[in-house]
Short mmCIF file of C-alpha atoms and ligand atoms in Angstrom, two decimals:
data_model
loop_
_atom_site.label_atom_id
_atom_site.label_comp_id
_atom_site.label_asym_id
_atom_site.label_seq_id
_atom_site.Cartn_x
_atom_site.Cartn_y
_atom_site.Cartn_z
CA MET A 1212 0.02 0.03 -0.05
CA THR A 1213 1.26 3.54 -0.81
CA ILE A 1214 0.83 6.06 1.88
CA ALA A 1215 0.39 9.71 0.76
CA THR A 1216 3.20 12.00 2.02
CA LYS A 1217 2.47 15.45 3.19
CA GLU A 1218 4.32 18.69 2.49
CA ILE A 1219 5.23 20.51 5.67
CA LEU A 1220 3.53 23.92 4.41
CA ALA A 1221 0.55 22.07 3.42
CA LEU A 1222 -0.23 20.77 6.84
CA ASN A 1223 -3.37 22.21 8.48
CA ARG A 1224 -3.61 24.71 5.61
CA PHE A 1225 -6.76 26.61 4.81
CA ASP A 1226 -8.27 25.48 1.58
CA ALA A 1227 -10.58 27.80 -0.20
CA SER A 1228 -12.04 24.97 -2.35
CA GLN A 1229 -13.70 23.32 0.61
CA THR A 1230 -17.17 24.27 1.69
CA ASN A 1231 -17.39 26.46 4.73
CA ASP A 1232 -19.93 28.69 6.67
CA PHE A 1233 -18.06 31.79 7.19
CA SER A 1234 -19.69 35.10 8.25
CA PRO A 1235 -19.69 37.57 5.49
CA GLU A 1236 -16.92 39.67 7.41
CA LEU A 1237 -14.59 36.74 7.53
CA ALA A 1238 -15.33 35.77 3.98
CA GLU A 1239 -14.36 39.28 2.90
CA ARG A 1240 -11.36 39.39 5.04
CA ILE A 1241 -10.03 36.09 3.43
CA ALA A 1242 -10.83 37.31 -0.08
CA ARG A 1243 -8.98 40.54 0.44
CA ARG A 1244 -6.04 38.60 1.67
CA SER A 1245 -5.88 36.19 -1.15
CA ALA A 1246 -6.27 39.15 -3.58
CA ALA A 1247 -3.23 40.91 -2.11
CA PHE A 1248 -1.01 37.86 -1.72
CA GLY A 1249 -2.17 35.57 -4.46
CA ALA A 1250 -0.84 31.89 -4.60
CA SER A 1251 1.76 32.52 -1.84
CA SER A 1252 -0.99 33.03 0.83
CA VAL A 1253 -1.11 30.32 3.41
CA LEU A 1254 -3.35 30.54 6.47
CA PHE A 1255 -3.96 28.02 9.19
CA TYR A 1256 -7.18 26.33 9.89
CA GLN A 1257 -10.35 25.94 7.76
CA GLN A 1258 -11.81 28.74 9.82
CA PRO A 1259 -8.91 31.19 9.92
CA ILE A 1260 -8.13 33.07 13.12
CA GLU A 1261 -7.37 36.81 13.55
CA MET A 1262 -4.88 37.20 16.39
CA VAL A 1263 -4.67 40.51 18.15
CA ARG A 1264 -2.48 40.24 21.18
CA ALA A 1265 -0.37 37.66 23.02
CA LYS A 1266 1.27 37.30 26.38
CA GLY A 1267 3.32 34.57 27.90
CA ALA A 1268 2.16 31.25 26.39
CA PHE A 1269 -1.16 32.64 25.42
CA MET A 1270 -2.56 34.46 22.23
CA TYR A 1271 -5.92 36.10 21.97
CA ASP A 1272 -8.12 36.61 18.92
CA ALA A 1273 -10.36 39.41 17.72
CA GLN A 1274 -13.31 38.01 19.59
CA GLY A 1275 -11.32 37.73 22.86
CA GLN A 1276 -10.92 33.96 22.78
CA ARG A 1277 -7.80 32.88 24.55
CA TYR A 1278 -5.47 30.21 22.92
CA LEU A 1279 -2.70 28.18 24.70
CA ASP A 1280 0.25 28.27 22.27
CA VAL A 1281 1.80 24.94 21.76
CA TYR A 1282 2.95 25.48 18.20
CA ASN A 1283 5.23 28.61 18.26
CA ASN A 1284 8.92 28.33 18.62
CA VAL A 1285 9.67 32.02 17.81
CA PRO A 1286 8.36 33.94 20.92
CA SER A 1287 10.28 31.22 22.79
CA VAL A 1288 10.85 33.09 26.21
CA GLY A 1289 7.15 33.97 26.09
CA HIS A 1290 5.01 36.19 23.82
CA CYS A 1291 5.69 39.93 24.17
CA HIS A 1292 8.17 39.19 27.01
CA PRO A 1293 8.27 42.70 28.85
CA ARG A 1294 12.13 42.67 29.11
CA VAL A 1295 12.67 42.02 25.38
CA VAL A 1296 9.97 44.54 24.44
CA GLU A 1297 11.62 47.18 26.74
CA ALA A 1298 15.13 46.41 25.41
CA ILE A 1299 13.80 46.70 21.64
CA ALA A 1300 11.94 49.96 22.38
CA ARG A 1301 14.92 51.49 24.29
CA GLN A 1302 17.52 50.68 21.56
CA ALA A 1303 15.25 51.74 18.76
CA GLY A 1304 14.82 55.18 20.55
CA THR A 1305 18.65 55.50 21.05
CA LEU A 1306 20.55 54.20 17.72
CA ASN A 1307 19.83 51.81 15.08
CA ILE A 1308 22.40 51.67 12.28
CA HIS A 1309 24.02 49.02 10.07
CA THR A 1310 27.05 47.05 11.39
CA ARG A 1311 29.98 49.16 9.95
CA TYR A 1312 30.30 51.30 13.15
CA LEU A 1313 31.66 50.26 16.57
CA ALA A 1314 28.47 49.83 18.67
CA SER A 1315 28.87 48.54 22.30
CA VAL A 1316 25.62 46.67 22.35
CA VAL A 1317 26.62 44.61 19.14
CA GLU A 1318 30.09 43.65 20.50
CA ALA A 1319 28.63 42.74 23.93
CA TYR A 1320 26.00 40.59 22.30
CA ALA A 1321 28.48 38.80 20.05
CA GLU A 1322 30.63 38.00 23.04
CA ARG A 1323 27.64 36.80 25.34
CA LEU A 1324 26.41 34.58 22.52
CA LEU A 1325 29.79 33.05 21.67
CA ALA A 1326 30.35 32.25 25.32
CA THR A 1327 27.47 29.66 25.00
CA PHE A 1328 29.51 27.66 22.35
CA PRO A 1329 32.07 25.05 22.93
CA GLY A 1330 35.60 24.63 21.59
CA GLN A 1331 36.69 26.46 18.47
CA LEU A 1332 33.36 27.91 17.55
CA SER A 1333 34.45 31.40 18.14
CA ASN A 1334 33.34 33.54 15.26
CA VAL A 1335 29.99 34.66 14.60
CA VAL A 1336 28.11 36.47 11.52
CA PHE A 1337 24.69 37.95 12.16
CA THR A 1338 21.87 37.65 9.47
CA CYS A 1339 18.17 38.27 9.67
CA THR A 1340 16.63 34.86 9.05
CA GLY A 1341 17.31 31.20 9.53
CA SER A 1342 17.31 30.79 5.71
CA GLU A 1343 20.04 33.37 5.28
CA SER A 1344 22.05 31.66 7.86
CA ASN A 1345 21.80 28.22 6.26
CA ASP A 1346 22.61 29.83 2.94
CA LEU A 1347 25.78 31.46 4.27
CA ALA A 1348 26.84 28.20 6.05
CA MET A 1349 26.37 26.20 2.95
CA ARG A 1350 28.53 28.66 0.97
CA ILE A 1351 31.22 28.53 3.71
CA ALA A 1352 31.14 24.90 3.65
CA GLN A 1353 31.52 24.67 -0.23
CA ILE A 1354 34.61 26.99 -0.12
CA GLY A 1355 36.07 25.51 2.88
CA THR A 1356 36.07 21.97 1.44
CA GLY A 1357 36.24 22.65 -2.34
CA ALA A 1358 33.34 20.23 -2.55
CA LYS A 1359 29.72 20.91 -3.73
CA GLY A 1360 27.63 18.16 -2.26
CA PHE A 1361 25.24 18.18 0.72
CA ILE A 1362 23.34 15.36 2.58
CA VAL A 1363 20.04 16.08 4.28
CA THR A 1364 17.05 14.29 5.57
CA GLU A 1365 14.16 13.38 3.43
CA THR A 1366 11.36 15.70 5.06
CA ALA A 1367 13.87 18.34 6.12
CA TYR A 1368 13.03 22.15 5.90
CA HIS A 1369 16.08 24.49 6.04
CA GLY A 1370 14.69 27.61 4.59
CA ASN A 1371 13.69 29.56 1.37
CA THR A 1372 16.57 30.92 -0.65
CA ALA A 1373 17.50 29.30 -3.90
CA LEU A 1374 20.34 27.27 -2.48
CA VAL A 1375 18.58 26.31 0.82
CA THR A 1376 15.49 25.21 -0.95
CA GLU A 1377 17.75 22.61 -2.73
CA ILE A 1378 18.28 20.95 0.83
CA SER A 1379 14.74 21.33 1.71
CA PRO A 1380 13.04 18.42 0.17
CA SER A 1381 9.72 19.08 2.06
CA SER A 1382 9.40 22.26 -0.12
CA LEU A 1383 9.92 20.64 -3.52
CA ARG A 1384 6.57 19.93 -5.03
CA ARG A 1385 7.29 18.76 -8.47
CA ARG A 1386 10.93 17.67 -8.54
CA LYS A 1387 13.79 16.16 -6.46
CA PRO A 1388 16.59 18.37 -4.98
CA ALA A 1389 19.48 19.15 -7.29
CA PRO A 1390 21.93 16.42 -8.27
CA TYR A 1391 24.63 17.52 -5.83
CA VAL A 1392 22.17 16.92 -2.95
CA ARG A 1393 21.62 13.38 -1.48
CA VAL A 1394 18.66 12.72 0.58
CA VAL A 1395 18.74 10.14 3.46
CA PRO A 1396 15.74 8.69 5.48
CA ALA A 1397 15.00 10.44 8.66
CA PRO A 1398 16.41 8.79 11.80
CA SER A 1399 14.00 6.10 13.07
CA ALA A 1400 13.13 5.64 16.62
CA ASP A 1401 14.65 2.09 16.93
CA ALA A 1402 17.72 1.17 19.08
CA ASN A 1403 20.22 1.03 16.03
CA VAL A 1404 19.28 4.48 14.95
CA GLY A 1405 22.88 5.71 15.15
CA GLU A 1406 24.20 2.82 13.03
CA ARG A 1407 21.31 2.92 10.51
CA PHE A 1408 21.57 6.70 9.95
CA ALA A 1409 25.31 6.55 9.64
CA ALA A 1410 24.96 3.68 7.05
CA ALA A 1411 22.59 5.72 5.08
CA VAL A 1412 24.80 8.86 5.12
CA LYS A 1413 27.87 6.60 4.02
CA VAL A 1414 25.88 5.65 0.90
CA ALA A 1415 25.23 9.23 0.09
CA ILE A 1416 28.86 10.09 0.52
CA ALA A 1417 30.08 7.30 -1.80
CA GLU A 1418 27.40 8.60 -4.43
CA LEU A 1419 28.46 12.19 -4.17
CA GLN A 1420 32.09 11.15 -4.55
CA ALA A 1421 31.36 8.88 -7.44
CA GLU A 1422 29.47 11.68 -9.42
CA GLY A 1423 32.42 14.13 -8.72
CA PHE A 1424 30.48 16.44 -6.39
CA GLY A 1425 32.44 15.41 -3.16
CA VAL A 1426 30.92 16.19 0.34
CA ALA A 1427 30.83 19.85 1.40
CA ALA A 1428 28.48 19.08 4.54
CA LEU A 1429 25.87 17.11 6.22
CA VAL A 1430 23.24 19.57 7.30
CA ALA A 1431 20.91 18.37 10.08
CA ASP A 1432 18.51 19.88 12.65
CA SER A 1433 19.53 17.81 15.67
CA ILE A 1434 15.84 17.48 16.72
CA PHE A 1435 14.72 16.64 13.20
CA SER A 1436 11.71 18.92 13.58
CA SER A 1437 10.01 18.56 10.25
CA ASP A 1438 11.01 14.81 9.94
CA GLY A 1439 8.88 14.04 12.83
CA ILE A 1440 11.02 14.78 15.91
CA TYR A 1441 13.76 12.35 16.57
CA ALA A 1442 15.88 12.87 19.70
CA ASP A 1443 17.20 9.83 21.14
CA PRO A 1444 19.37 8.18 22.09
CA PRO A 1445 21.65 11.26 22.70
CA GLY A 1446 24.73 10.80 20.58
CA PHE A 1447 23.10 8.95 17.73
CA LEU A 1448 24.22 11.64 15.21
CA LYS A 1449 27.93 11.24 15.96
CA PRO A 1450 28.79 8.21 13.71
CA ALA A 1451 27.27 9.99 10.72
CA VAL A 1452 29.15 13.22 11.56
CA ASP A 1453 32.30 11.19 11.91
CA ALA A 1454 31.79 9.46 8.48
CA VAL A 1455 31.21 12.86 6.86
CA ARG A 1456 34.44 14.20 8.27
CA GLN A 1457 36.39 11.16 7.07
CA SER A 1458 35.25 12.11 3.63
CA GLY A 1459 36.48 15.62 3.94
CA GLY A 1460 33.04 17.13 4.58
CA LEU A 1461 31.71 19.31 7.46
CA PHE A 1462 28.81 19.22 9.64
CA ILE A 1463 26.38 22.18 9.77
CA ALA A 1464 24.03 22.03 12.84
CA ASP A 1465 20.81 23.81 12.03
CA GLU A 1466 19.73 25.20 15.47
CA VAL A 1467 16.92 27.36 14.04
CA GLN A 1468 14.52 24.87 15.94
CA PRO A 1469 16.45 23.17 18.68
CA GLY A 1470 18.66 26.26 19.67
CA PHE A 1471 18.25 28.65 22.56
CA GLY A 1472 17.13 26.02 25.13
CA ARG A 1473 14.31 24.27 23.55
CA THR A 1474 15.76 20.72 24.24
CA GLY A 1475 16.60 21.56 27.83
CA GLY A 1476 20.20 22.55 26.91
CA MET A 1477 21.33 25.70 25.19
CA TRP A 1478 22.00 23.78 21.89
CA GLY A 1479 20.59 20.72 20.41
CA PHE A 1480 23.91 19.48 19.06
CA LEU A 1481 25.34 19.25 22.67
CA ARG A 1482 23.06 16.23 23.26
CA HIS A 1483 24.96 14.38 20.60
CA GLY A 1484 28.31 15.13 22.05
CA ILE A 1485 29.67 16.72 18.67
CA GLU A 1486 31.14 20.13 18.00
CA PRO A 1487 29.82 21.33 14.45
CA ASP A 1488 31.93 22.97 12.04
CA LEU A 1489 29.07 25.58 11.51
CA VAL A 1490 25.98 26.40 13.66
CA THR A 1491 23.05 28.23 12.13
CA MET A 1492 20.48 30.14 14.16
CA GLY A 1493 17.21 31.91 13.83
CA LYS A 1494 13.69 32.07 15.02
CA PRO A 1495 13.99 32.14 18.83
CA MET A 1496 17.01 34.34 18.83
CA GLY A 1497 15.28 37.66 19.01
CA ASN A 1498 11.98 36.30 20.50
CA GLY A 1499 10.18 37.52 17.45
CA PHE A 1500 12.52 40.28 16.33
CA PRO A 1501 13.92 39.07 13.01
CA MET A 1502 17.39 37.90 13.59
CA GLY A 1503 19.60 34.99 12.69
CA GLY A 1504 23.36 34.10 12.46
CA ILE A 1505 26.10 31.65 12.15
CA VAL A 1506 28.81 30.47 14.50
CA THR A 1507 31.92 28.81 13.08
CA ARG A 1508 35.61 28.40 13.37
CA PRO A 1509 37.88 31.39 12.36
CA GLU A 1510 39.69 29.68 9.65
CA LEU A 1511 36.46 28.61 7.86
CA LEU A 1512 35.17 32.23 7.99
CA ALA A 1513 38.47 33.54 6.73
CA ALA A 1514 38.67 31.21 3.63
CA PHE A 1515 35.19 32.29 2.85
CA CYS A 1516 35.95 36.01 3.20
CA GLU A 1517 39.08 35.70 1.01
CA GLU A 1518 36.79 34.58 -1.79
CA THR A 1519 33.61 36.52 -1.35
CA GLY A 1520 32.51 39.75 0.39
CA TYR A 1521 29.63 39.42 2.77
CA PHE A 1522 27.55 42.32 3.92
CA ASN A 1523 24.15 42.14 5.61
CA THR A 1524 22.56 45.64 6.00
CA PHE A 1525 20.27 44.66 8.89
CA GLY A 1526 22.07 41.64 10.28
CA GLY A 1527 23.18 42.22 13.86
CA ASN A 1528 22.04 45.90 14.00
CA PRO A 1529 21.86 47.46 17.56
CA VAL A 1530 18.07 46.90 18.03
CA ALA A 1531 18.62 43.21 17.01
CA ALA A 1532 21.62 42.88 19.51
CA ALA A 1533 19.59 44.48 22.30
CA ALA A 1534 16.72 41.98 21.69
CA GLY A 1535 19.15 39.06 21.65
CA LEU A 1536 20.92 40.12 24.84
CA ALA A 1537 17.45 40.47 26.64
CA VAL A 1538 16.69 36.90 25.31
CA LEU A 1539 19.73 35.52 26.92
CA ASP A 1540 19.01 37.33 30.17
CA VAL A 1541 15.63 35.96 30.28
CA ILE A 1542 16.79 32.38 29.61
CA ARG A 1543 19.37 32.75 32.50
CA ASP A 1544 17.12 34.71 35.07
CA GLU A 1545 13.92 32.72 34.50
CA GLU A 1546 15.93 29.32 34.41
CA LEU A 1547 14.26 28.36 31.22
CA LEU A 1548 16.65 25.60 30.46
CA ASP A 1549 15.64 23.88 33.73
CA ASN A 1550 11.87 24.71 32.91
CA ALA A 1551 12.27 23.07 29.50
CA ARG A 1552 13.79 19.92 31.02
CA GLU A 1553 11.46 19.64 34.08
CA VAL A 1554 8.09 20.45 32.38
CA GLY A 1555 9.14 18.54 29.17
CA ASP A 1556 9.86 15.52 31.27
CA TYR A 1557 6.55 15.72 32.98
CA PHE A 1558 4.71 16.46 29.84
CA ARG A 1559 6.34 13.43 27.89
CA GLU A 1560 5.66 11.05 30.79
CA GLY A 1561 2.04 12.17 30.89
CA LEU A 1562 1.58 11.83 27.20
CA LYS A 1563 3.12 8.34 27.36
CA GLU A 1564 0.60 7.34 30.06
CA LEU A 1565 -2.10 8.52 27.77
CA SER A 1566 -0.85 6.37 25.05
CA LEU A 1567 -1.40 3.37 27.20
CA ALA A 1568 -5.15 3.97 27.35
CA HIS A 1569 -5.29 4.98 23.46
CA ALA A 1570 -4.26 2.60 20.87
CA SER A 1571 -4.15 5.44 18.43
CA ILE A 1572 -1.16 6.98 20.04
CA GLY A 1573 1.77 5.12 18.38
CA ALA A 1574 4.75 6.75 20.11
CA VAL A 1575 5.77 9.68 22.20
CA ARG A 1576 9.42 11.05 21.96
CA GLY A 1577 11.49 14.25 22.09
CA ALA A 1578 13.69 16.29 24.47
CA GLY A 1579 12.94 19.25 26.67
CA LEU A 1580 9.98 21.12 25.24
CA PHE A 1581 10.04 19.74 21.81
CA ILE A 1582 7.75 16.45 21.87
CA GLY A 1583 6.56 14.42 18.92
CA LEU A 1584 3.42 12.33 19.34
CA ASP A 1585 2.71 9.91 16.48
CA PHE A 1586 -0.99 8.94 15.62
CA ILE A 1587 -1.49 5.70 13.98
CA VAL A 1588 -4.48 3.64 12.58
CA PRO A 1589 -4.24 0.99 15.33
CA ASP A 1590 -5.29 -2.15 13.40
CA GLU A 1591 -3.29 -1.22 10.28
CA ARG A 1592 -0.28 0.34 12.13
CA THR A 1593 -0.16 2.96 9.42
CA PRO A 1594 0.09 6.63 10.01
CA GLY A 1595 -3.01 8.28 11.54
CA THR A 1596 -2.94 11.45 9.26
CA SER A 1597 -6.64 12.08 9.35
CA LEU A 1598 -6.77 11.58 13.26
CA ALA A 1599 -3.84 14.22 13.56
CA SER A 1600 -5.78 16.76 11.42
CA HIS A 1601 -8.97 16.06 13.46
CA VAL A 1602 -7.03 16.58 16.72
CA ILE A 1603 -5.47 19.81 15.52
CA ASN A 1604 -8.86 21.28 14.59
CA ARG A 1605 -10.67 20.04 17.87
CA MET A 1606 -7.78 21.48 19.96
CA LYS A 1607 -8.31 24.82 18.38
CA GLU A 1608 -12.00 24.57 19.36
CA ASN A 1609 -10.87 23.99 22.84
CA GLY A 1610 -8.48 27.00 22.88
CA ILE A 1611 -5.17 25.08 22.01
CA LEU A 1612 -2.84 26.01 18.96
CA ILE A 1613 -0.81 22.86 17.76
CA GLY A 1614 0.75 21.69 14.50
CA ALA A 1615 1.85 18.53 12.81
CA ALA A 1616 5.07 17.19 11.46
CA GLY A 1617 6.59 14.24 9.75
CA LYS A 1618 6.46 12.65 6.35
CA TYR A 1619 2.76 11.73 6.54
CA GLY A 1620 1.73 14.68 8.70
CA ALA A 1621 0.64 12.15 11.44
CA THR A 1622 3.02 13.44 14.26
CA LEU A 1623 1.77 16.21 16.60
CA LYS A 1624 4.57 18.73 16.81
CA ILE A 1625 4.39 19.85 20.52
CA ARG A 1626 6.65 22.96 20.82
CA PRO A 1627 5.32 25.62 23.22
CA PRO A 1628 7.06 28.63 24.56
CA LEU A 1629 9.67 27.72 27.19
CA CYS A 1630 7.79 29.49 29.73
CA PHE A 1631 5.15 26.71 29.49
CA SER A 1632 4.00 25.34 32.95
CA ARG A 1633 2.95 22.05 34.27
CA GLN A 1634 -0.61 23.42 34.52
CA ASP A 1635 -0.44 24.23 30.81
CA ALA A 1636 0.79 20.83 30.10
CA GLY A 1637 -1.99 19.44 32.30
CA TYR A 1638 -4.67 21.30 30.31
CA PHE A 1639 -3.25 20.09 27.12
CA MET A 1640 -3.25 16.37 28.18
CA ALA A 1641 -6.83 16.60 29.58
CA THR A 1642 -8.02 18.10 26.44
CA LEU A 1643 -6.30 15.51 24.26
CA ALA A 1644 -7.70 12.82 26.36
CA ASP A 1645 -11.25 14.04 25.93
CA ILE A 1646 -10.91 14.44 22.08
CA LEU A 1647 -9.64 10.89 21.82
CA LYS A 1648 -12.56 9.63 23.79
CA GLY A 1649 -14.69 11.35 21.23
CA GLY A 1650 -15.39 14.55 23.12
C1 PLP B 1940 15.00 24.01 10.92
C2 PLP B 1940 14.83 25.24 10.16
N1 PLP B 1940 15.87 25.80 9.56
C3 PLP B 1940 15.77 26.99 8.92
C4 PLP B 1940 14.48 27.53 8.86
C5 PLP B 1940 14.29 28.83 7.98
O1 PLP B 1940 14.26 29.88 8.91
P1 PLP B 1940 13.50 31.32 8.43
O2 PLP B 1940 12.08 31.12 8.25
O3 PLP B 1940 13.78 32.29 9.53
O4 PLP B 1940 14.31 31.78 7.06
C6 PLP B 1940 13.31 26.98 9.44
C7 PLP B 1940 12.02 27.65 9.37
O5 PLP B 1940 11.01 26.89 9.68
C8 PLP B 1940 13.61 25.74 10.01
O6 PLP B 1940 12.51 25.16 10.78
#
C-alpha cells in the first residue's frame, strides 16, 4: 500500500475550495487577503483566526478568545516578554544603524552569544533569518572544502533561498533536489538508529564522491523537527558526522529549531556530543525580532571572506543585538533551560501514560519542550494522518494551537514557549484525552 506523504507547508492549511460557513465579514477578509497575496498566501485552519495580542504562552483573537500556544517556537521566552519589548524599544529610541560602526551593544551581544558555544566555535556572523544563515553556512562549507555536495534528511526544511530550497526536500513539489544533494531517510526511533543513520549517510557520501561532487556538508537539525522529531538516544548523530568528516566534509548544525534552550540545553547538538563546524540560528534568537546568525571556526570564515565579500545591512543591528541580549538574560534569570527539562519530562511522561489508554497513539518522543506524538491507525499500524488533522482542529475549538510534522503529517509537533508550565501541560493532556474519547 502506498501512503500519501504531506508537504510541511500544506499541513493544517486553509483550503478555499472546501465548503465553509463563514460570516460575510470573515469571507471578505479572506478574499482581500488572497487578492493581495495571491498563490503565496497560506493561512492555518479551515476557519482562519485573526490574532490581536499575546502574552506568555497565550494568544488572543479578535473576539477575545484565549489560545494556549503549543506551536510557536519564535516567541520562545514568552510572547511579548516585557524585558525583550523594553530592550527593543529603548535601543530603537537610541540608535539603530548598520554594522559598519563600533556599537557596544553589538559587540557585547556577540561575546555573550559566543560564550555559550564550545571549543573552537569562536566567530559569529549575524543575519536576519534562518534561511540566510543556512545559505551562508552552505557557501562557507563549499569554499572551505572545495566540494559541492550536501546530505540532508528526506522531510527536512532548512529555509527559502534558492540554495537552501535545494536542501529542503519538503518544499519541492514537482521535482527532486539538485543532483549535488543526497537525501537520506529520517532517523528512526529504533535502538540501532545511530548505525542505520550513519549507514545511509555513508551511501550518500559514496554517491556524491562517485559523481564528482564530493561532500561539502551534512546539514541536520538535531531534533529533526519537520522529519517528525527524533531526539534519542543522545549521541546517535555522531557516527554519521564522523563518516562525513572522514570524507572531507563538514557538519552544519541547523539550530533554528532546537537552539536557545528548546531541548533543555542551550544547543541541540550538545546532546549528541559533537562540535559542529558551523551552527546556524534564527527563530527564537530575538523572541520575534527578526534575527539570525552563524557561528563557526575562524579559519573557515577567513577562507570564505578571501573569496567573497559578505555584507548584511540589517544583520546584527543594535536593536537586534539588544533583543538578543534580553533573550539571553531571560533564559538565564527565569531558568528556562531547567523549565524546558522539567516541564518537558513531566509532559512526555504524561503523554506516554495517555498512550497506554489509546491505541491510536503510536509513540511519544522528544527532548525538553519539543515533543513528537505519532498517531496511527491501530489495526493497520499505518500513519494516523486524518486523526492528527481532526485533533489539531478540535484542539483549536478548545483553545489550544498545535501543528503536525513528519512525512505523513501524522505526528503532533508539541513545541510551546519555554515558559510553559505543568498546569499548561495538564490542560493540553486533559483536552487531548477528551478528544480521543470522542469529546
Ligand atoms: C530547521 C529550520 N531551519 C531553517 C528555517 C528557516 O528559517 P527562516 O524562516 O527564519 O528563514 C526553518 C524555518 O521554519 C527551520 O525550521
